[in-house]
Coordinates of C-alpha atoms and ligand atoms in Angstrom, one line a residue:
X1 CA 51.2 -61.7 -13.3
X2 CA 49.2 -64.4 -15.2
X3 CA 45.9 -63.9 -16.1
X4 CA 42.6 -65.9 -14.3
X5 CA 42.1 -69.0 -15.8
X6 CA 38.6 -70.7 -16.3
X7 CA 38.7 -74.3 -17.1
X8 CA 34.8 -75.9 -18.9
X9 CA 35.5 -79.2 -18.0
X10 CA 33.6 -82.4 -19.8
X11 CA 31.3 -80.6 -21.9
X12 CA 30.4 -80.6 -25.7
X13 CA 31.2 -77.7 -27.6
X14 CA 28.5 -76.2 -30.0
X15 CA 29.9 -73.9 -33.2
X16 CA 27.8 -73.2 -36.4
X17 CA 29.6 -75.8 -37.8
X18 CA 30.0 -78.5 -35.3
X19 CA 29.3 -80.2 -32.3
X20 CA 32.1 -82.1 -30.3
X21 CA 33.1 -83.5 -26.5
X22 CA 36.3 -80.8 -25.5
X23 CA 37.1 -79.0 -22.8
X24 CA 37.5 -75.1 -23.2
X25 CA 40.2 -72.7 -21.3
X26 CA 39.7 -69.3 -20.7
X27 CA 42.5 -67.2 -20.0
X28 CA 41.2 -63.5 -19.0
X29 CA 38.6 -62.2 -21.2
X30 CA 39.5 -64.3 -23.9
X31 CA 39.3 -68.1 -25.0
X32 CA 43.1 -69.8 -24.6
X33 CA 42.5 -73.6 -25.6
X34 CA 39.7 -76.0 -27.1
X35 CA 41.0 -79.4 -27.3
X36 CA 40.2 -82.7 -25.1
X37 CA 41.6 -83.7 -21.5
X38 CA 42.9 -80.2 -20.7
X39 CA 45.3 -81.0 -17.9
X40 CA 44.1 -79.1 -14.8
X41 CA 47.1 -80.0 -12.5
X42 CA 48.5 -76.8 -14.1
X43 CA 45.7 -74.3 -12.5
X44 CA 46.6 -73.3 -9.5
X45 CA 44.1 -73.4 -6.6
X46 CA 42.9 -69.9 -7.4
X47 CA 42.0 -70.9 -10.6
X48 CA 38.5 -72.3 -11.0
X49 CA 37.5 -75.6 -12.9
X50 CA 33.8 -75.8 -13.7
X51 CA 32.5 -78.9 -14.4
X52 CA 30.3 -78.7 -17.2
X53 CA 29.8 -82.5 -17.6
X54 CA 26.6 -83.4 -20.4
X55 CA 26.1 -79.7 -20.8
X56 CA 26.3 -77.6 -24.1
X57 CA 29.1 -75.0 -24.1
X58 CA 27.6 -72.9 -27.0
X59 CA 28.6 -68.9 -28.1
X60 CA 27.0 -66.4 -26.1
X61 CA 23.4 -65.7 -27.7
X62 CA 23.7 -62.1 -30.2
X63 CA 20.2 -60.1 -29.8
X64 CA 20.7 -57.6 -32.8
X65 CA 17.3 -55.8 -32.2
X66 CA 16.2 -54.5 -28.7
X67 CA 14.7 -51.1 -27.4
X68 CA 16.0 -50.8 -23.8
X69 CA 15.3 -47.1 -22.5
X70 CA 13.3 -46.1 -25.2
X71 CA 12.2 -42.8 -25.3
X72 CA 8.8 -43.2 -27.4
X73 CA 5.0 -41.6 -27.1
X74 CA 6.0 -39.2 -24.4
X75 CA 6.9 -42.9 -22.3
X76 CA 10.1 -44.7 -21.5
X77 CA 10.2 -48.4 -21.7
X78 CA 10.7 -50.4 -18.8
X79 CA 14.0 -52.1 -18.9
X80 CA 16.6 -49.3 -18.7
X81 CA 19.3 -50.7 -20.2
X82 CA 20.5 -51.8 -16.9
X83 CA 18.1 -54.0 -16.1
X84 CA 17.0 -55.2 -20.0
X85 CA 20.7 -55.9 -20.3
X86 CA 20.7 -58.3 -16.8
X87 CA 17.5 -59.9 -18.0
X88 CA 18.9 -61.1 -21.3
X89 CA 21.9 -62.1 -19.8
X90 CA 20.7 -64.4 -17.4
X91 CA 19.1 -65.9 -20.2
X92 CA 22.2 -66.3 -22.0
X93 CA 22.7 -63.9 -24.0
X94 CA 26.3 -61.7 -24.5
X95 CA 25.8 -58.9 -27.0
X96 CA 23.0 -57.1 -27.8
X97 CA 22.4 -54.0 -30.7
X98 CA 20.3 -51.4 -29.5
X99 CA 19.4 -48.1 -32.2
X100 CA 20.4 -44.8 -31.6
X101 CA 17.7 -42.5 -32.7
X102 CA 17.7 -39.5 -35.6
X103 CA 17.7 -36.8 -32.6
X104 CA 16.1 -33.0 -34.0
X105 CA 19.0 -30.9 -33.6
X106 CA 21.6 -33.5 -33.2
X107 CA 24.3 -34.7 -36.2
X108 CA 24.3 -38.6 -36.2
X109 CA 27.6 -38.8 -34.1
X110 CA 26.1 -36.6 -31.4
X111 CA 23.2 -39.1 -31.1
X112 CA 25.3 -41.8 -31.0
X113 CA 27.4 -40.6 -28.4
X114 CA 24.7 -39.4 -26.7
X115 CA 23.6 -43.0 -26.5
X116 CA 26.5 -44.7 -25.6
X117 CA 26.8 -42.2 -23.0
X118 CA 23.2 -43.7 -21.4
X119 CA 24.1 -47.2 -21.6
X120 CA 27.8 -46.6 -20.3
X121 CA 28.0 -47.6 -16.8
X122 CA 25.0 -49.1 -16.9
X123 CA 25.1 -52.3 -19.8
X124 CA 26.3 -55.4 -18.2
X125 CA 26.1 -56.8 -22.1
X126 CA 28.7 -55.5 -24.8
X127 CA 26.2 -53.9 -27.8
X128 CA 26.6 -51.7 -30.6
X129 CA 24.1 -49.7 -32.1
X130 CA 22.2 -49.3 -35.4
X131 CA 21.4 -45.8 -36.4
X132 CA 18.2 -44.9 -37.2
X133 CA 17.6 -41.9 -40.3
X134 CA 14.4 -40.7 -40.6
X135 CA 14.9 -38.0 -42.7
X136 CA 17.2 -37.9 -46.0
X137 CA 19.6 -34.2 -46.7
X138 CA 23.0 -33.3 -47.8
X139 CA 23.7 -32.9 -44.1
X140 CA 22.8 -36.9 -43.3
X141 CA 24.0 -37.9 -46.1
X142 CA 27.5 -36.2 -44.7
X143 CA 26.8 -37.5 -41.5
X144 CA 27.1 -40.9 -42.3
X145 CA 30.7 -40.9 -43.0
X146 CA 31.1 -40.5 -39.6
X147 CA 29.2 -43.3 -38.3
X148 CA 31.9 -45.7 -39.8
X149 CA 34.7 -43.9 -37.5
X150 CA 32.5 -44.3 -34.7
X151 CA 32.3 -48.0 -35.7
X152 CA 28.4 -48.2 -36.6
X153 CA 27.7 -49.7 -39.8
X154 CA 23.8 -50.3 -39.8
X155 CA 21.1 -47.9 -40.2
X156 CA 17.7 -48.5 -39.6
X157 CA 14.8 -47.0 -41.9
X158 CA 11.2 -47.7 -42.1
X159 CA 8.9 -47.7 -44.9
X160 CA 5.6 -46.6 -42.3
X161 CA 5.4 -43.7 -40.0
X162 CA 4.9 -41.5 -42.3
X163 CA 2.4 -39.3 -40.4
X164 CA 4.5 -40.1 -36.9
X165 CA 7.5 -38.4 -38.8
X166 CA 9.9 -41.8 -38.9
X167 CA 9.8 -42.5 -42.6
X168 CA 11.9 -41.0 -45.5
X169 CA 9.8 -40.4 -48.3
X170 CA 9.6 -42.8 -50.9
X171 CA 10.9 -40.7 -53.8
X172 CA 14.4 -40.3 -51.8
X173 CA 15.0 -43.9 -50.8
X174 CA 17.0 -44.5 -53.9
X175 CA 19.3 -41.7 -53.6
X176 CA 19.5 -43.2 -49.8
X177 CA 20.3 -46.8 -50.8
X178 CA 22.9 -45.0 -53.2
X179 CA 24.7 -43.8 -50.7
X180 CA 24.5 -46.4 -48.3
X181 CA 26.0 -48.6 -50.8
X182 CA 28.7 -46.2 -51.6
X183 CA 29.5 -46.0 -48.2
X184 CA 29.1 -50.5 -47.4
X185 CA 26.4 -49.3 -44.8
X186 CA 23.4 -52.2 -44.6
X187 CA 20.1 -50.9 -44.4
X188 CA 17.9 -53.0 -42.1
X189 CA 14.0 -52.2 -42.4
X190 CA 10.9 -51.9 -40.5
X191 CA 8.8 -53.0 -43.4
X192 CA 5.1 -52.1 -43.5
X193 CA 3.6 -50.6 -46.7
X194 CA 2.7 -46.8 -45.3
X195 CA -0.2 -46.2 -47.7
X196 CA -1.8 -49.4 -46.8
X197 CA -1.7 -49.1 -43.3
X198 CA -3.0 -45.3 -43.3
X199 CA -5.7 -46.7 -45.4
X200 CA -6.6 -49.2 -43.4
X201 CA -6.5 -47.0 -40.1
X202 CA -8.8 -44.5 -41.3
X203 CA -11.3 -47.1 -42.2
X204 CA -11.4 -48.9 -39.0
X205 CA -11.0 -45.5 -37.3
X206 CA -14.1 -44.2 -38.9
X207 CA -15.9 -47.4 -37.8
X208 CA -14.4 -46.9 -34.3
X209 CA -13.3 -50.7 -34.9
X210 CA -9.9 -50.1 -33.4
X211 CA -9.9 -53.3 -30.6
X212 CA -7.0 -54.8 -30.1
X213 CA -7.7 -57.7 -32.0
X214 CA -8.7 -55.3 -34.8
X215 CA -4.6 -54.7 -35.2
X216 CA -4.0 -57.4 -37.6
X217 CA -6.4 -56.1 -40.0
X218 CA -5.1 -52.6 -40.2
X219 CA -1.7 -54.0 -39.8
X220 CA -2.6 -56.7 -42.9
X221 CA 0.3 -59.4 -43.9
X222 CA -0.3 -57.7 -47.5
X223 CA 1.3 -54.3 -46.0
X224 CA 4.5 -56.2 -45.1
X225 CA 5.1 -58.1 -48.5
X226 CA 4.3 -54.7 -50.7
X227 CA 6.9 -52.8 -48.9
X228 CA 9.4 -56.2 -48.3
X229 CA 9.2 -56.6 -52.1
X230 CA 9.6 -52.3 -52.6
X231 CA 12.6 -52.2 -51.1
X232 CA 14.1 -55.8 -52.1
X233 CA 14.2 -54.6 -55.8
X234 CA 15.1 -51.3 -55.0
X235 CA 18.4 -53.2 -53.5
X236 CA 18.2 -55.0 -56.4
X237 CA 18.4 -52.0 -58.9
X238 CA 21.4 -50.2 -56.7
X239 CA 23.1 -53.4 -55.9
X240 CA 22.5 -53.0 -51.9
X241 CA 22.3 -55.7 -49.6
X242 CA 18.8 -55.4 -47.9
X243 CA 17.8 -56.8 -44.4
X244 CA 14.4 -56.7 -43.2
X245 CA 13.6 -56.7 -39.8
X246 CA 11.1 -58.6 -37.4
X247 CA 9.4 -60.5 -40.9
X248 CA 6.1 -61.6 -39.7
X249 CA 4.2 -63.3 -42.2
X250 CA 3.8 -66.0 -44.6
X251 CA 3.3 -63.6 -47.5
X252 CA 6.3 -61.7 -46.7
X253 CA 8.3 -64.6 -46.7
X254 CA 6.8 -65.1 -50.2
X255 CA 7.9 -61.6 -51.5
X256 CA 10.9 -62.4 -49.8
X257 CA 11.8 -65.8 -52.0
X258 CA 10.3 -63.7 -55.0
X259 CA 13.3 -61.0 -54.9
X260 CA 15.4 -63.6 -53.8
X261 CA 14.9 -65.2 -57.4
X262 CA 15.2 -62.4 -59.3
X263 CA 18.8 -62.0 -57.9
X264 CA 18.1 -59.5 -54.9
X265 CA 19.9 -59.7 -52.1
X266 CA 17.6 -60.0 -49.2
X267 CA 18.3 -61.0 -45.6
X268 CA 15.6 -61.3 -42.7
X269 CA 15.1 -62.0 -38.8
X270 CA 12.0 -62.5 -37.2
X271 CA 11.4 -63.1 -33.7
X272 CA 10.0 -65.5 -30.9
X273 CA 6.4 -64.2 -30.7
X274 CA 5.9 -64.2 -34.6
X275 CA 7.2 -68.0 -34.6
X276 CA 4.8 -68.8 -31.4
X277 CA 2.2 -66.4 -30.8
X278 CA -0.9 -66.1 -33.1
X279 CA -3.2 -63.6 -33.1
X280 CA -6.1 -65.4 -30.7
X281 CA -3.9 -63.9 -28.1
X282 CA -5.9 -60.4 -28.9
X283 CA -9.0 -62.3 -28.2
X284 CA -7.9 -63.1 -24.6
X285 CA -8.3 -60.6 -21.4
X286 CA -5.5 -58.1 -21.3
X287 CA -5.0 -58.4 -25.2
X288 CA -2.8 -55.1 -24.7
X289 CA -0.2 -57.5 -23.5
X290 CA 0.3 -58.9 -27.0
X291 CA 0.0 -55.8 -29.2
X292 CA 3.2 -55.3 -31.0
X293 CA 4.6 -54.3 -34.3
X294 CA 3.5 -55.6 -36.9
X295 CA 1.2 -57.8 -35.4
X296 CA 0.8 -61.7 -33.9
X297 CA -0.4 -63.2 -37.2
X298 CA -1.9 -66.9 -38.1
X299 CA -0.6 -70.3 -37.5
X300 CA -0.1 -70.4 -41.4
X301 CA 2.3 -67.7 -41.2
X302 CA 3.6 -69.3 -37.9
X303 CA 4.2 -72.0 -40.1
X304 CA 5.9 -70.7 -42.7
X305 CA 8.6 -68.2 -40.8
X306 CA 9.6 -71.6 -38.8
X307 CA 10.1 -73.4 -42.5
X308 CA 12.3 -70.2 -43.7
X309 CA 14.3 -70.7 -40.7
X310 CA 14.8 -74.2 -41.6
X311 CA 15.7 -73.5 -44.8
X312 CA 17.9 -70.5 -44.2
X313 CA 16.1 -68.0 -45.7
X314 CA 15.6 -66.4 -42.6
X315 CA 18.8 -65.7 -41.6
X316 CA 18.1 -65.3 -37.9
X317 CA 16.0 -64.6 -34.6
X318 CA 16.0 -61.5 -32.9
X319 CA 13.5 -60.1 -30.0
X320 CA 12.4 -56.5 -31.0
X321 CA 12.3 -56.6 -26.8
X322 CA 10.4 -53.3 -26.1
X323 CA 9.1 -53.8 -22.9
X324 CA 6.4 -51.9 -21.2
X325 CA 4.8 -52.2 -17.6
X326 CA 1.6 -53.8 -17.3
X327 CA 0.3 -50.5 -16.3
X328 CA 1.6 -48.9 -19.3
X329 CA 0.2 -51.6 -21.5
X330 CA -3.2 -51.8 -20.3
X331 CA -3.7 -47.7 -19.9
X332 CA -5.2 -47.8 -23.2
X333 CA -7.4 -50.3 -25.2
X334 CA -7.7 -49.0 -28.7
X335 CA -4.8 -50.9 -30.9
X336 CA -3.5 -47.6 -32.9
X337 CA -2.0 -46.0 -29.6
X338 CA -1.5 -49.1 -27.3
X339 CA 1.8 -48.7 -26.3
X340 CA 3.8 -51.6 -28.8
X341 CA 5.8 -53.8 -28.0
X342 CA 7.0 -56.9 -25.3
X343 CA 9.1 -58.2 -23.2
X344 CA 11.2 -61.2 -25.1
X345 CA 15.3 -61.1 -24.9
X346 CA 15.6 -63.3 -21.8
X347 CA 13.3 -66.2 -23.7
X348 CA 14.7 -65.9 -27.0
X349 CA 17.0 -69.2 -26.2
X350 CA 14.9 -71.5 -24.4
X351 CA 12.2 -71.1 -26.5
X352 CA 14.1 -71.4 -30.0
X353 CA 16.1 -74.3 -28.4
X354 CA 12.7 -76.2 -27.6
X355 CA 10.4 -75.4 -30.6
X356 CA 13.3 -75.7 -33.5
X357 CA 16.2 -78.4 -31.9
X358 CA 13.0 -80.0 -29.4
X359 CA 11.0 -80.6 -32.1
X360 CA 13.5 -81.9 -34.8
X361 CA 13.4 -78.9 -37.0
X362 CA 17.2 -77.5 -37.1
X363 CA 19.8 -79.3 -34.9
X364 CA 22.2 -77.6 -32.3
X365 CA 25.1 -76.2 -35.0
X366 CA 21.9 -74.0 -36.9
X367 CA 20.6 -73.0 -33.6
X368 CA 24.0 -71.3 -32.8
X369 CA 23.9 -69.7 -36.3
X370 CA 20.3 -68.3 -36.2
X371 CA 21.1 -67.1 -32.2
X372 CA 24.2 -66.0 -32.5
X373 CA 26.7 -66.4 -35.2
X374 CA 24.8 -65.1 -38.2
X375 CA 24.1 -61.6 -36.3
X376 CA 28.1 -61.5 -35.3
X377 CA 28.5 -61.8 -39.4
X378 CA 25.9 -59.5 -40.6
X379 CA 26.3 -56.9 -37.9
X380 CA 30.1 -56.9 -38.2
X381 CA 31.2 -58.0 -35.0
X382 CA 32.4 -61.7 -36.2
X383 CA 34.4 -63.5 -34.9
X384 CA 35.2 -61.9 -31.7
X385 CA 31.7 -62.2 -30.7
X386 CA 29.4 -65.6 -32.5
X387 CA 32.4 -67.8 -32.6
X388 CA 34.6 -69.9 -30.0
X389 CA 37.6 -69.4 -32.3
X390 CA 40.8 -69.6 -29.4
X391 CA 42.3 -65.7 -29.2
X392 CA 38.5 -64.2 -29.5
X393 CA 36.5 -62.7 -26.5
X394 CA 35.3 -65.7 -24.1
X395 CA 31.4 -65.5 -24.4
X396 CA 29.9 -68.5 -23.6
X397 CA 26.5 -69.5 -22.6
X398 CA 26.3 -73.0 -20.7
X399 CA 23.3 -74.7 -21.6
X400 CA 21.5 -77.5 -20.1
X401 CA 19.5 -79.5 -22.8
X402 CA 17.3 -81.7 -20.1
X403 CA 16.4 -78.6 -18.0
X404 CA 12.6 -78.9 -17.3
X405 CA 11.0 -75.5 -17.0
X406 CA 7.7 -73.5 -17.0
X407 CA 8.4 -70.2 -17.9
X408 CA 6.5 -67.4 -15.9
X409 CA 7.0 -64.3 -14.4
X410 CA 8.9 -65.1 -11.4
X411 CA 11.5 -66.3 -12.5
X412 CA 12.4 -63.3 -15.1
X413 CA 14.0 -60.6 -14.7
X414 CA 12.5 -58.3 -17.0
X415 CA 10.6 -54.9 -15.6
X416 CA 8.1 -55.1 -17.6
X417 CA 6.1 -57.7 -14.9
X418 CA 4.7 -60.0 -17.3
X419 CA 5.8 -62.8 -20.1
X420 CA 3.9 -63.4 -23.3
X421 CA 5.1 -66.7 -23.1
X422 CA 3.8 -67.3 -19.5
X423 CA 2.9 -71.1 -18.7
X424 CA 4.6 -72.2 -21.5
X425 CA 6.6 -75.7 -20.7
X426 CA 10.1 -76.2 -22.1
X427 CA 13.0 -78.7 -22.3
X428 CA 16.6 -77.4 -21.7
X429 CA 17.6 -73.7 -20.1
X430 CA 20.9 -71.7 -19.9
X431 CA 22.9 -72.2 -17.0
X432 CA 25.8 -69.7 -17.0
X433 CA 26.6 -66.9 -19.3
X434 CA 30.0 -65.7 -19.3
X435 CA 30.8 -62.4 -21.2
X436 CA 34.6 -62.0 -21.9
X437 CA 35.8 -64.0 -19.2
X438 CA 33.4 -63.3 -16.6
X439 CA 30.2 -65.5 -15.2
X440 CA 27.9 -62.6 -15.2
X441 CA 24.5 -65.2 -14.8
X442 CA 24.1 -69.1 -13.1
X443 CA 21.6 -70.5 -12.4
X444 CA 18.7 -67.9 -14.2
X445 CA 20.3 -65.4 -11.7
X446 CA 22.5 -62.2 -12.4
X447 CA 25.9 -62.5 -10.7
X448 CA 27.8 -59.9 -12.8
X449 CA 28.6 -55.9 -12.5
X450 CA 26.2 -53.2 -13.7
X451 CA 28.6 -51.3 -16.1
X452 CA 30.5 -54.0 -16.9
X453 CA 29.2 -53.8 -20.8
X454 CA 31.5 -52.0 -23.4
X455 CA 30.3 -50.5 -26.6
X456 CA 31.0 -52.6 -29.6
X457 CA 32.9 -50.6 -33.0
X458 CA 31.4 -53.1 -36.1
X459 CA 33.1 -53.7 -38.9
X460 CA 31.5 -53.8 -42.4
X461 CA 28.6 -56.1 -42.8
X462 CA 29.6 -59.9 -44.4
X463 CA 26.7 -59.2 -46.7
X464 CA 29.1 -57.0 -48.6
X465 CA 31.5 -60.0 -49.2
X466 CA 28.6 -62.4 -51.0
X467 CA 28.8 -60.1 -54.2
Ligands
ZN1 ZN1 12.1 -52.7 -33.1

């Protein structure tokens, strides 16, 4: 029996590279044919032509950094990862990476299965996972072999949390990034100088100065370039590839070009809110809403992440989407135990297609690198997913670049009841997002299958090919 056929009629195809007018032909889950005037007398009636006419026909959008049912503070987050998986899809994006925690008790493979086991059934997205370590033995360093058979080849490590138990001590991160380099594992890190930060907390503590817009200052910019530029020449010394996740400030951009110069290899995301959001948020009612971390920062820094984008030396935007209720949020009003984080995969698009194409800043082809094809490299799932490449998986977003919208709740789908980027006015929204074959969102509404998401095996990280 042949295989459904989808024919993209009349649109203009978007890659990391170029930008043309083609129709595109799916054949089951995957991508048949690019090329212009596909004839459609071949379909037969139960085939379906969809007239994209003036629309973008771009690769589905990568988010390599959400936190759907987190487990975290004796709280879950909001979106399960049925529901944060169908509000990112209907705003366009395909594949997400998720993190598997370092479980007491568990080897790394049982928390990853244990993982995959929560988000089977329920993911309408295909995702992999990173693995988080928190603590460094002969055991995990065993352990990590076994990650590569189960097809995860990030970790995740931070250099703060020391008290909370999620950091590796300092004196064992070499021996870690040893290993991890042995093994063509790529670290990505939640980078926040420890000592800093504990400094910091017990000084506003003692002044019981702990308001939410008090978070910056014991969160300082100066905590994320000490440890950005720690662990870039620690890379640097074992010859590891380094990514930094969620980069937030001007400074650490600085630190970043610094190691970069002395011949590091350092990569970085950083995320809607950091690019768009400043920190007179925390002076507005129901601050809680913005706490996140690190945290919202100055237009300079603002500034300055947008200009490594430009330039490339951010490699690429990611969400961090950690939703919490508004209830959840607002129980609590002193910044240390806030519960952190927001509400961001649906918007990720939109927003990244008004402020950086919109305002002249990167054109169409970058966009598709910083949103999609650039996490498909790094995180090893290229080019199945990030590319249109005929024979690879048919994820597509459809995107309409005249769309007028105001963003607010309503019209997302996220549980978390609120958007930090309420009110805000854009120009140009997805309109379908098909994920191997299947239209899963139209219109900004979900029209796939809960379940219908399959867990991703990566392959090694490209960042191991730019020796
Ligand atoms: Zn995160």
């Amino acid at each position: 029996m042949q295989q459904k056929r989808k024919l993209l009629k009349g649109g203009i195809i978007v890659t990391d590279n170029q930008m043309y007018k083609s129709d595109l032909l799916i054949e089951g889950e995957k991508i048949l044919q690019i090329a212009e005037d596909i004839d459609s007398t071949e379909l037969t009636a139960a085939q379906q032509i969809i007239d994209v006419s003036g629309k973008l026909i771009m690769p589905g959008v990568i988010d390599p950094h959400t936190h759907f049912q987190l487990r975290s503070r004796n709280t879950i987050t909001a979106d399960d990862f049925a529901r944060g998986s169908i509000s990112a899809a209907c705003g366009g994006v395909t594949t997400f990476i998720d993190y598997s925690d370092h479980l007491p008790g568990l080897s790394l493979k049982e928390a990853v299965n244990r993982r995959i086991a929560e988000a089977r059934d329920q993911t309408v997205l295909d995702y992999t996972l990173h693995q988080t370590i928190t603590h460094f033995d002969n055991q995990v360093s065993q352990q990590l072999d076994e990650l590569l058979e189960l097809g995860i080849n990030s970790i995740k490590i931070f250099t703060t949390y020391r008290r909370e138990g999620y950091m590796i001590p300092r004196t064992e991160w070499e021996q870690v990034f040893h290993r991890l380099r042995e093994l063509q594992i790529l670290p990505t890190v939640h980078a926040e100088d420890d000592e800093l930060v504990v400094r910091r907390e017990a000084e506003y503590g003692a002044k019981d100065q702990c308001s939410p817009e008090m978070h910056p200052k014991i969160r300082p910019a100066e905590s994320e370039a000490l440890a950005v530029e720690e662990i870039g020449n620690l890379g640097k010394k074992v010859g590891l590839p380094v990514y930094i996740a969620h980069l937030s400030s001007q400074v650490g951009c600085q630190a970043l070009q610094r190691v970069k110069r002395a011949g590091g290899q350092i990569y970085a995301e950083t995320t809607p809110h950091y690019l768009l959001l400043t920190e007179d948020k925390l002076l507005e009612p129901e601050a809680q809403k913005f706490i996140m971390t690190p945290p919202l920062r100055t237009t300079q820094d603002r500034q300055a992440l947008w200009e490594g984008l430009r330039l490339g030396e951010i490699q690429l935007v990611a969400t961090d989407h950690c939703s919490f209720t508004l209830e959840q949020k607002l129980a609590d009003d002193n910044c240390l135990t806030i519960l952190p984080g927001i509400p961001g995969s649906e918007t990720m698009l939109p927003l990244i297609h008004h402020f950086g194409v919109g305002q002249g800043l990167f054109d169409y082809p970058q966009l598709v690198k910083i949103l999609s094809t650039s996490a498909a490299k790094i995180f090893g799932l290229y080019p199945e997913k990030g590319s249109l490449l005929p024979g690879t998986d048919a994820d597509i977003v459809v995107f309409d670049p005249v769309k007028s919208v105001v963003l607010c709740t309503e019209m997302l789908h996220s549980a978390a009841g609120y958007t930090p980027f309420d009110g805000i006015e854009l120009t140009g929204y997805p309109i379908m997002t098909i994920l191997r074959g299947e239209i899963i969102a139209r219109e900004g509404e979900f029209c796939g299958q809960t379940g219908y998401g399959k867990f991703l095996k990566s392959s090694v990280s490209c960042l191991y090919c730019v020796e």
